[in-house]
Short mmCIF file of N, CA and C in Angstrom, two decimals:
data_model
loop_
_atom_site.label_atom_id
_atom_site.label_comp_id
_atom_site.label_asym_id
_atom_site.label_seq_id
_atom_site.Cartn_x
_atom_site.Cartn_y
_atom_site.Cartn_z
N UNK A 1 -27.11 22.79 -49.46
CA UNK A 1 -27.04 21.36 -49.52
C UNK A 1 -26.39 20.84 -48.24
N UNK A 2 -27.01 19.86 -47.63
CA UNK A 2 -26.48 19.25 -46.41
C UNK A 2 -25.68 18.02 -46.77
N UNK A 3 -24.46 18.04 -46.34
CA UNK A 3 -23.61 16.90 -46.58
C UNK A 3 -23.27 16.27 -45.22
N UNK A 4 -23.54 14.98 -45.08
CA UNK A 4 -23.24 14.27 -43.83
C UNK A 4 -22.03 13.40 -44.10
N UNK A 5 -21.03 13.61 -43.26
CA UNK A 5 -19.81 12.83 -43.41
C UNK A 5 -19.93 11.56 -42.57
N UNK A 6 -19.70 10.44 -43.19
CA UNK A 6 -19.85 9.14 -42.56
C UNK A 6 -18.81 8.94 -41.45
N UNK A 7 -17.58 9.45 -41.61
CA UNK A 7 -16.54 9.26 -40.59
C UNK A 7 -16.92 9.97 -39.29
N UNK A 8 -17.48 11.18 -39.39
CA UNK A 8 -17.84 11.92 -38.19
C UNK A 8 -18.98 11.22 -37.45
N UNK A 9 -19.88 10.65 -38.15
CA UNK A 9 -21.01 9.97 -37.55
C UNK A 9 -20.54 8.77 -36.74
N UNK A 10 -19.59 8.01 -37.28
CA UNK A 10 -19.05 6.84 -36.59
C UNK A 10 -18.26 7.27 -35.35
N UNK A 11 -17.45 8.31 -35.48
CA UNK A 11 -16.64 8.80 -34.36
C UNK A 11 -17.54 9.34 -33.26
N UNK A 12 -18.55 10.08 -33.60
CA UNK A 12 -19.42 10.64 -32.57
C UNK A 12 -20.22 9.55 -31.85
N UNK A 13 -20.62 8.52 -32.57
CA UNK A 13 -21.32 7.40 -31.92
C UNK A 13 -20.38 6.65 -30.98
N UNK A 14 -19.15 6.40 -31.40
CA UNK A 14 -18.17 5.72 -30.52
C UNK A 14 -17.90 6.56 -29.28
N UNK A 15 -17.79 7.87 -29.46
CA UNK A 15 -17.55 8.76 -28.34
C UNK A 15 -18.73 8.75 -27.36
N UNK A 16 -19.95 8.72 -27.88
CA UNK A 16 -21.14 8.67 -27.04
C UNK A 16 -21.22 7.36 -26.26
N UNK A 17 -20.89 6.25 -26.91
CA UNK A 17 -20.89 4.95 -26.24
C UNK A 17 -19.83 4.92 -25.14
N UNK A 18 -18.65 5.46 -25.42
CA UNK A 18 -17.57 5.49 -24.43
C UNK A 18 -17.96 6.34 -23.22
N UNK A 19 -18.53 7.49 -23.44
CA UNK A 19 -18.96 8.34 -22.33
C UNK A 19 -20.07 7.67 -21.52
N UNK A 20 -20.99 7.02 -22.18
CA UNK A 20 -22.06 6.32 -21.46
C UNK A 20 -21.49 5.20 -20.59
N UNK A 21 -20.52 4.48 -21.13
CA UNK A 21 -19.90 3.41 -20.36
C UNK A 21 -19.16 3.96 -19.15
N UNK A 22 -18.47 5.09 -19.32
CA UNK A 22 -17.76 5.70 -18.19
C UNK A 22 -18.73 6.19 -17.11
N UNK A 23 -19.87 6.66 -17.51
CA UNK A 23 -20.86 7.11 -16.54
C UNK A 23 -21.51 5.96 -15.80
N UNK A 24 -21.50 4.78 -16.37
CA UNK A 24 -22.11 3.60 -15.75
C UNK A 24 -21.16 2.94 -14.74
N UNK A 25 -19.87 3.17 -14.81
CA UNK A 25 -18.90 2.50 -13.94
C UNK A 25 -19.18 2.76 -12.46
N UNK A 26 -19.37 4.00 -12.00
CA UNK A 26 -19.66 4.19 -10.57
C UNK A 26 -20.95 3.51 -10.13
N UNK A 27 -21.94 3.53 -10.98
CA UNK A 27 -23.20 2.89 -10.65
C UNK A 27 -23.03 1.39 -10.48
N UNK A 28 -22.31 0.78 -11.40
CA UNK A 28 -22.12 -0.67 -11.32
C UNK A 28 -21.19 -1.08 -10.19
N UNK A 29 -20.19 -0.28 -9.90
CA UNK A 29 -19.26 -0.65 -8.82
C UNK A 29 -19.89 -0.48 -7.45
N UNK A 30 -20.85 0.42 -7.31
CA UNK A 30 -21.50 0.60 -6.02
C UNK A 30 -22.52 -0.49 -5.73
N UNK A 31 -22.91 -1.26 -6.71
CA UNK A 31 -23.88 -2.32 -6.51
C UNK A 31 -23.24 -3.63 -6.09
N UNK A 32 -21.95 -3.63 -5.87
CA UNK A 32 -21.26 -4.86 -5.48
C UNK A 32 -21.75 -5.35 -4.14
N UNK A 33 -21.56 -6.62 -3.88
CA UNK A 33 -22.03 -7.24 -2.64
C UNK A 33 -21.19 -6.91 -1.44
N UNK A 34 -20.11 -6.20 -1.61
CA UNK A 34 -19.24 -5.91 -0.47
C UNK A 34 -18.37 -7.10 -0.17
N UNK A 35 -17.88 -7.17 1.06
CA UNK A 35 -17.00 -8.28 1.42
C UNK A 35 -17.83 -9.53 1.67
N UNK A 36 -17.25 -10.66 1.44
CA UNK A 36 -17.94 -11.93 1.63
C UNK A 36 -18.02 -12.30 3.11
N UNK A 37 -17.09 -11.81 3.93
CA UNK A 37 -17.07 -12.13 5.37
C UNK A 37 -18.01 -11.19 6.11
N UNK A 38 -18.81 -11.75 6.97
CA UNK A 38 -19.69 -10.93 7.80
C UNK A 38 -18.83 -10.23 8.86
N UNK A 39 -19.02 -8.94 9.00
CA UNK A 39 -18.20 -8.21 9.95
C UNK A 39 -18.70 -8.47 11.37
N UNK A 40 -17.76 -8.51 12.30
CA UNK A 40 -18.09 -8.73 13.70
C UNK A 40 -18.51 -7.40 14.29
N UNK A 41 -19.59 -7.36 15.04
CA UNK A 41 -20.03 -6.11 15.64
C UNK A 41 -18.98 -5.57 16.61
N UNK A 42 -19.02 -4.27 16.87
CA UNK A 42 -18.02 -3.68 17.77
C UNK A 42 -18.20 -4.18 19.20
N UNK A 43 -17.13 -4.08 20.02
CA UNK A 43 -17.23 -4.52 21.41
C UNK A 43 -18.24 -3.71 22.21
N UNK A 44 -18.83 -4.35 23.18
CA UNK A 44 -19.80 -3.70 24.06
C UNK A 44 -19.14 -3.53 25.41
N UNK A 45 -19.17 -2.31 25.92
CA UNK A 45 -18.59 -2.05 27.24
C UNK A 45 -19.73 -1.90 28.23
N UNK A 46 -20.17 -3.03 28.77
CA UNK A 46 -21.28 -3.00 29.72
C UNK A 46 -20.77 -3.22 31.14
N UNK A 47 -19.63 -2.64 31.45
CA UNK A 47 -19.02 -2.85 32.76
C UNK A 47 -19.80 -2.15 33.87
N UNK A 48 -20.51 -1.07 33.57
CA UNK A 48 -21.21 -0.34 34.61
C UNK A 48 -22.38 -1.15 35.17
N UNK A 49 -23.11 -1.84 34.33
CA UNK A 49 -24.27 -2.57 34.79
C UNK A 49 -24.00 -4.02 35.11
N UNK A 50 -22.80 -4.48 34.93
CA UNK A 50 -22.48 -5.89 35.10
C UNK A 50 -22.08 -6.18 36.53
N UNK A 51 -22.65 -7.23 37.10
CA UNK A 51 -22.25 -7.68 38.43
C UNK A 51 -21.70 -9.09 38.31
N UNK A 52 -20.76 -9.39 39.13
CA UNK A 52 -20.12 -10.70 39.08
C UNK A 52 -20.34 -11.41 40.41
N UNK A 53 -21.45 -11.12 41.05
CA UNK A 53 -21.70 -11.70 42.37
C UNK A 53 -21.92 -13.20 42.31
N UNK A 54 -22.37 -13.74 41.16
CA UNK A 54 -22.55 -15.18 41.06
C UNK A 54 -21.21 -15.91 41.16
N UNK A 55 -20.17 -15.31 40.67
CA UNK A 55 -18.84 -15.93 40.78
C UNK A 55 -18.33 -15.85 42.22
N UNK A 56 -18.71 -14.79 42.89
CA UNK A 56 -18.28 -14.65 44.27
C UNK A 56 -18.90 -15.74 45.15
N UNK A 57 -20.13 -16.08 44.90
CA UNK A 57 -20.76 -17.14 45.69
C UNK A 57 -20.15 -18.49 45.35
N UNK A 58 -19.72 -18.67 44.10
CA UNK A 58 -19.03 -19.91 43.74
C UNK A 58 -17.75 -20.06 44.55
N UNK A 59 -17.03 -18.95 44.71
CA UNK A 59 -15.77 -19.01 45.45
C UNK A 59 -16.03 -19.26 46.93
N UNK A 60 -17.15 -18.78 47.46
CA UNK A 60 -17.45 -18.96 48.87
C UNK A 60 -17.84 -20.39 49.22
N UNK A 61 -18.34 -21.15 48.28
CA UNK A 61 -18.83 -22.49 48.56
C UNK A 61 -17.76 -23.39 49.17
N UNK A 62 -16.53 -23.30 48.69
CA UNK A 62 -15.48 -24.18 49.17
C UNK A 62 -14.77 -23.70 50.41
N UNK A 63 -15.19 -22.58 50.97
CA UNK A 63 -14.48 -22.01 52.11
C UNK A 63 -15.02 -22.58 53.41
N UNK A 64 -14.11 -22.98 54.26
CA UNK A 64 -14.48 -23.42 55.59
C UNK A 64 -14.38 -22.25 56.56
N UNK A 65 -14.81 -22.47 57.80
CA UNK A 65 -14.81 -21.37 58.76
C UNK A 65 -13.40 -21.00 59.21
N UNK A 66 -12.49 -21.98 59.25
CA UNK A 66 -11.15 -21.68 59.71
C UNK A 66 -10.17 -21.42 58.59
N UNK A 67 -10.64 -21.37 57.36
CA UNK A 67 -9.74 -21.22 56.21
C UNK A 67 -9.45 -19.74 55.95
N UNK A 68 -8.18 -19.41 55.70
CA UNK A 68 -7.81 -18.03 55.40
C UNK A 68 -8.20 -17.72 53.96
N UNK A 69 -8.66 -16.49 53.77
CA UNK A 69 -9.08 -16.06 52.44
C UNK A 69 -8.34 -14.79 52.07
N UNK A 70 -8.28 -14.54 50.76
CA UNK A 70 -7.73 -13.30 50.24
C UNK A 70 -8.78 -12.67 49.34
N UNK A 71 -8.81 -11.36 49.30
CA UNK A 71 -9.72 -10.64 48.42
C UNK A 71 -8.98 -10.29 47.15
N UNK A 72 -9.57 -10.64 46.02
CA UNK A 72 -8.99 -10.31 44.73
C UNK A 72 -9.88 -9.29 44.05
N UNK A 73 -9.36 -8.11 43.81
CA UNK A 73 -10.09 -7.06 43.10
C UNK A 73 -9.15 -6.51 42.02
N UNK A 74 -9.66 -5.64 41.18
CA UNK A 74 -8.83 -5.02 40.15
C UNK A 74 -8.22 -6.04 39.21
N UNK A 75 -6.92 -5.86 38.91
CA UNK A 75 -6.23 -6.75 37.97
C UNK A 75 -6.15 -8.17 38.48
N UNK A 76 -5.96 -8.34 39.79
CA UNK A 76 -5.89 -9.69 40.35
C UNK A 76 -7.23 -10.40 40.20
N UNK A 77 -8.32 -9.70 40.45
CA UNK A 77 -9.65 -10.29 40.29
C UNK A 77 -9.96 -10.63 38.84
N UNK A 78 -9.56 -9.74 37.93
CA UNK A 78 -9.78 -10.01 36.50
C UNK A 78 -8.99 -11.22 36.04
N UNK A 79 -7.75 -11.31 36.48
CA UNK A 79 -6.91 -12.44 36.07
C UNK A 79 -7.46 -13.75 36.66
N UNK A 80 -7.98 -13.68 37.87
CA UNK A 80 -8.61 -14.85 38.48
C UNK A 80 -9.83 -15.29 37.65
N UNK A 81 -10.69 -14.33 37.28
CA UNK A 81 -11.86 -14.65 36.47
C UNK A 81 -11.45 -15.22 35.11
N UNK A 82 -10.42 -14.63 34.52
CA UNK A 82 -9.93 -15.12 33.22
C UNK A 82 -9.46 -16.57 33.35
N UNK A 83 -8.68 -16.85 34.39
CA UNK A 83 -8.17 -18.21 34.56
C UNK A 83 -9.29 -19.21 34.86
N UNK A 84 -10.35 -18.79 35.51
CA UNK A 84 -11.47 -19.67 35.80
C UNK A 84 -12.26 -20.02 34.53
N UNK A 85 -12.28 -19.12 33.56
CA UNK A 85 -13.12 -19.30 32.37
C UNK A 85 -12.36 -19.48 31.07
N UNK A 86 -11.05 -19.48 31.07
CA UNK A 86 -10.32 -19.48 29.80
C UNK A 86 -10.46 -20.80 29.03
N UNK A 87 -10.78 -21.89 29.67
CA UNK A 87 -10.92 -23.17 28.98
C UNK A 87 -12.36 -23.63 28.84
N UNK A 88 -13.31 -22.74 29.09
CA UNK A 88 -14.72 -23.11 28.99
C UNK A 88 -15.10 -23.33 27.53
N UNK A 89 -16.07 -24.18 27.31
CA UNK A 89 -16.47 -24.48 25.93
C UNK A 89 -17.70 -23.70 25.51
N UNK A 90 -18.36 -23.02 26.42
CA UNK A 90 -19.58 -22.28 26.10
C UNK A 90 -19.27 -20.88 25.60
N UNK A 91 -20.31 -20.18 25.18
CA UNK A 91 -20.20 -18.77 24.85
C UNK A 91 -20.97 -17.98 25.91
N UNK A 92 -20.72 -16.70 25.98
CA UNK A 92 -21.48 -15.85 26.88
C UNK A 92 -20.76 -15.62 28.19
N UNK A 93 -21.48 -15.02 29.14
CA UNK A 93 -20.89 -14.61 30.41
C UNK A 93 -20.36 -15.79 31.21
N UNK A 94 -20.97 -16.95 31.09
CA UNK A 94 -20.51 -18.13 31.81
C UNK A 94 -19.56 -18.97 30.96
N UNK A 95 -19.26 -18.51 29.75
CA UNK A 95 -18.42 -19.27 28.82
C UNK A 95 -16.96 -18.86 28.86
N UNK A 96 -16.33 -18.97 27.72
CA UNK A 96 -14.90 -18.75 27.59
C UNK A 96 -14.56 -17.26 27.67
N UNK A 97 -13.52 -16.94 28.44
CA UNK A 97 -13.02 -15.58 28.57
C UNK A 97 -11.71 -15.47 27.80
N UNK A 98 -11.44 -14.27 27.29
CA UNK A 98 -10.23 -14.01 26.52
C UNK A 98 -9.49 -12.84 27.14
N UNK A 99 -8.20 -12.79 26.93
CA UNK A 99 -7.36 -11.70 27.41
C UNK A 99 -6.91 -10.90 26.20
N UNK A 100 -7.27 -9.62 26.16
CA UNK A 100 -6.93 -8.80 25.00
C UNK A 100 -5.49 -8.30 25.12
N UNK A 101 -4.99 -7.78 24.02
CA UNK A 101 -3.61 -7.26 24.00
C UNK A 101 -3.45 -6.04 24.88
N UNK A 102 -4.54 -5.30 25.12
CA UNK A 102 -4.45 -4.11 25.96
C UNK A 102 -4.62 -4.42 27.45
N UNK A 103 -4.69 -5.70 27.81
CA UNK A 103 -4.75 -6.08 29.21
C UNK A 103 -6.14 -6.12 29.80
N UNK A 104 -7.16 -6.22 28.97
CA UNK A 104 -8.53 -6.33 29.48
C UNK A 104 -9.06 -7.73 29.21
N UNK A 105 -10.02 -8.13 29.99
CA UNK A 105 -10.63 -9.46 29.86
C UNK A 105 -12.01 -9.27 29.24
N UNK A 106 -12.36 -10.16 28.30
CA UNK A 106 -13.66 -10.08 27.66
C UNK A 106 -14.17 -11.46 27.32
N UNK A 107 -15.47 -11.54 27.03
CA UNK A 107 -16.08 -12.77 26.53
C UNK A 107 -16.90 -12.40 25.31
N UNK A 108 -17.27 -13.38 24.52
CA UNK A 108 -18.08 -13.14 23.33
C UNK A 108 -19.46 -13.74 23.52
N UNK A 109 -20.48 -12.99 23.11
CA UNK A 109 -21.84 -13.50 23.21
C UNK A 109 -22.18 -14.34 21.97
N UNK A 110 -23.42 -14.76 21.86
CA UNK A 110 -23.84 -15.62 20.75
C UNK A 110 -23.70 -14.92 19.40
N UNK A 111 -23.72 -13.59 19.38
CA UNK A 111 -23.56 -12.83 18.14
C UNK A 111 -22.11 -12.45 17.90
N UNK A 112 -21.19 -12.99 18.68
CA UNK A 112 -19.74 -12.77 18.59
C UNK A 112 -19.34 -11.33 18.92
N UNK A 113 -20.17 -10.62 19.68
CA UNK A 113 -19.80 -9.31 20.17
C UNK A 113 -18.96 -9.48 21.42
N UNK A 114 -17.93 -8.67 21.55
CA UNK A 114 -17.08 -8.72 22.74
C UNK A 114 -17.71 -7.91 23.86
N UNK A 115 -17.72 -8.47 25.07
CA UNK A 115 -18.22 -7.79 26.27
C UNK A 115 -17.07 -7.73 27.27
N UNK A 116 -16.71 -6.51 27.68
CA UNK A 116 -15.63 -6.35 28.64
C UNK A 116 -16.08 -6.80 30.02
N UNK A 117 -15.18 -7.41 30.76
CA UNK A 117 -15.47 -7.91 32.10
C UNK A 117 -14.71 -7.05 33.11
N UNK A 118 -15.36 -6.73 34.21
CA UNK A 118 -14.68 -6.05 35.31
C UNK A 118 -14.85 -6.87 36.57
N UNK A 119 -13.86 -6.83 37.40
CA UNK A 119 -13.94 -7.53 38.68
C UNK A 119 -14.88 -6.75 39.59
N UNK A 120 -15.62 -7.41 40.47
CA UNK A 120 -16.53 -6.69 41.36
C UNK A 120 -15.76 -5.77 42.30
N UNK A 121 -16.35 -4.64 42.61
CA UNK A 121 -15.70 -3.64 43.48
C UNK A 121 -15.44 -4.20 44.87
N UNK A 122 -16.33 -5.07 45.35
CA UNK A 122 -16.15 -5.64 46.69
C UNK A 122 -15.10 -6.73 46.73
N UNK A 123 -14.63 -7.16 45.56
CA UNK A 123 -13.59 -8.18 45.49
C UNK A 123 -14.17 -9.59 45.46
N UNK A 124 -13.32 -10.53 45.15
CA UNK A 124 -13.69 -11.94 45.09
C UNK A 124 -12.96 -12.65 46.21
N UNK A 125 -13.69 -13.35 47.06
CA UNK A 125 -13.07 -14.08 48.17
C UNK A 125 -12.56 -15.43 47.65
N UNK A 126 -11.26 -15.63 47.79
CA UNK A 126 -10.60 -16.83 47.27
C UNK A 126 -9.74 -17.41 48.39
N UNK A 127 -9.66 -18.75 48.52
CA UNK A 127 -8.76 -19.32 49.53
C UNK A 127 -7.34 -18.80 49.31
N UNK A 128 -6.66 -18.51 50.42
CA UNK A 128 -5.33 -17.89 50.33
C UNK A 128 -4.34 -18.76 49.57
N UNK A 129 -4.46 -20.07 49.69
CA UNK A 129 -3.54 -20.95 48.97
C UNK A 129 -3.71 -20.81 47.46
N UNK A 130 -4.94 -20.60 47.00
CA UNK A 130 -5.20 -20.42 45.57
C UNK A 130 -4.87 -19.00 45.12
N UNK A 131 -5.00 -18.05 46.02
CA UNK A 131 -4.79 -16.64 45.67
C UNK A 131 -3.31 -16.28 45.59
N UNK A 132 -2.41 -17.13 46.03
CA UNK A 132 -0.99 -16.81 45.99
C UNK A 132 -0.49 -16.53 44.58
N UNK A 133 -1.12 -17.15 43.57
CA UNK A 133 -0.72 -16.93 42.18
C UNK A 133 -0.94 -15.48 41.76
N UNK A 134 -1.81 -14.77 42.45
CA UNK A 134 -2.19 -13.43 42.05
C UNK A 134 -1.59 -12.35 42.94
N UNK A 135 -0.62 -12.72 43.77
CA UNK A 135 -0.01 -11.81 44.74
C UNK A 135 0.65 -10.59 44.08
N UNK A 136 1.22 -10.77 42.91
CA UNK A 136 1.98 -9.68 42.26
C UNK A 136 1.09 -8.69 41.51
N UNK A 137 -0.21 -8.94 41.43
CA UNK A 137 -1.11 -8.09 40.65
C UNK A 137 -1.79 -7.05 41.51
N UNK A 138 -2.19 -5.92 40.87
CA UNK A 138 -2.94 -4.87 41.55
C UNK A 138 -4.27 -5.45 42.03
N UNK A 139 -4.65 -5.11 43.23
CA UNK A 139 -5.94 -5.56 43.75
C UNK A 139 -5.86 -6.77 44.65
N UNK A 140 -4.68 -7.37 44.81
CA UNK A 140 -4.53 -8.51 45.72
C UNK A 140 -4.66 -7.98 47.14
N UNK A 141 -5.67 -8.43 47.88
CA UNK A 141 -5.97 -7.94 49.23
C UNK A 141 -6.03 -6.42 49.27
N UNK A 142 -6.71 -5.85 48.25
CA UNK A 142 -6.95 -4.41 48.14
C UNK A 142 -5.69 -3.58 47.96
N UNK A 143 -4.59 -4.17 47.50
CA UNK A 143 -3.37 -3.38 47.29
C UNK A 143 -3.52 -2.54 46.02
N UNK A 144 -2.92 -1.36 46.05
CA UNK A 144 -2.99 -0.47 44.89
C UNK A 144 -1.73 -0.56 44.04
N UNK A 145 -0.77 -1.32 44.49
CA UNK A 145 0.47 -1.47 43.72
C UNK A 145 0.53 -2.87 43.13
N UNK A 146 1.35 -3.01 42.12
CA UNK A 146 1.52 -4.30 41.48
C UNK A 146 1.32 -4.20 39.98
N UNK A 147 1.37 -5.34 39.33
CA UNK A 147 1.25 -5.43 37.87
C UNK A 147 -0.20 -5.29 37.43
N UNK A 148 -0.35 -4.83 36.19
CA UNK A 148 -1.66 -4.92 35.55
C UNK A 148 -1.59 -6.05 34.53
N UNK A 149 -2.62 -6.24 33.74
CA UNK A 149 -2.68 -7.38 32.83
C UNK A 149 -2.13 -7.08 31.44
N UNK A 150 -1.59 -5.88 31.21
CA UNK A 150 -1.16 -5.52 29.86
C UNK A 150 0.07 -6.30 29.40
N UNK A 151 0.87 -6.84 30.29
CA UNK A 151 2.06 -7.56 29.87
C UNK A 151 1.83 -9.05 29.65
N UNK A 152 0.65 -9.53 29.95
CA UNK A 152 0.36 -10.95 29.83
C UNK A 152 -0.19 -11.22 28.43
N UNK A 153 0.31 -12.22 27.76
CA UNK A 153 -0.18 -12.54 26.42
C UNK A 153 -1.05 -13.77 26.48
N UNK A 154 -1.96 -13.84 25.55
CA UNK A 154 -2.85 -14.99 25.44
C UNK A 154 -2.87 -15.44 24.00
N UNK A 155 -2.55 -16.68 23.75
CA UNK A 155 -2.51 -17.18 22.39
C UNK A 155 -3.89 -17.54 21.87
N UNK A 156 -4.86 -17.73 22.73
CA UNK A 156 -6.18 -18.22 22.31
C UNK A 156 -7.17 -17.09 22.05
N UNK A 157 -6.74 -15.82 22.18
CA UNK A 157 -7.68 -14.72 22.05
C UNK A 157 -7.93 -14.38 20.59
N UNK A 158 -9.19 -14.36 20.15
CA UNK A 158 -9.49 -13.94 18.78
C UNK A 158 -9.43 -12.42 18.69
N UNK A 159 -9.29 -11.93 17.50
CA UNK A 159 -9.15 -10.49 17.29
C UNK A 159 -10.44 -9.77 17.61
N UNK A 160 -10.29 -8.55 18.15
CA UNK A 160 -11.45 -7.72 18.43
C UNK A 160 -11.79 -6.99 17.22
#
């Protein structure tokens, strides 16, 4: 004679429902939408292919034949470029430049990707009166000594 106990049947059904629910938790949690904020793409280091010769011609326009000039390369050239573009309202290479905490200069493109900027190897020709602000930095008139940009802070720089 087969005897079915009602208590065991209820307990086994509850146990089966509980186990099924526990097995569904990873499946349901993985289907979440993720974070609501769109993540910013990683920075792009396109310094090898980037030329800044258009800025050099801008600096040459105001130079007269008898005017003394200074060459700004390295940190001095970067700081000069940063100061020329830090208040721009546009985006991209001709737009606003930012100074990172690690002492590098970058701009953001239309997709908000950071692009690192390097000063041209040949230097930027700047009137000597304007270049005096950059005398203490590496690269002023091709000097190898001086400050780099790591100690300068910028309040307007967004996070990378």
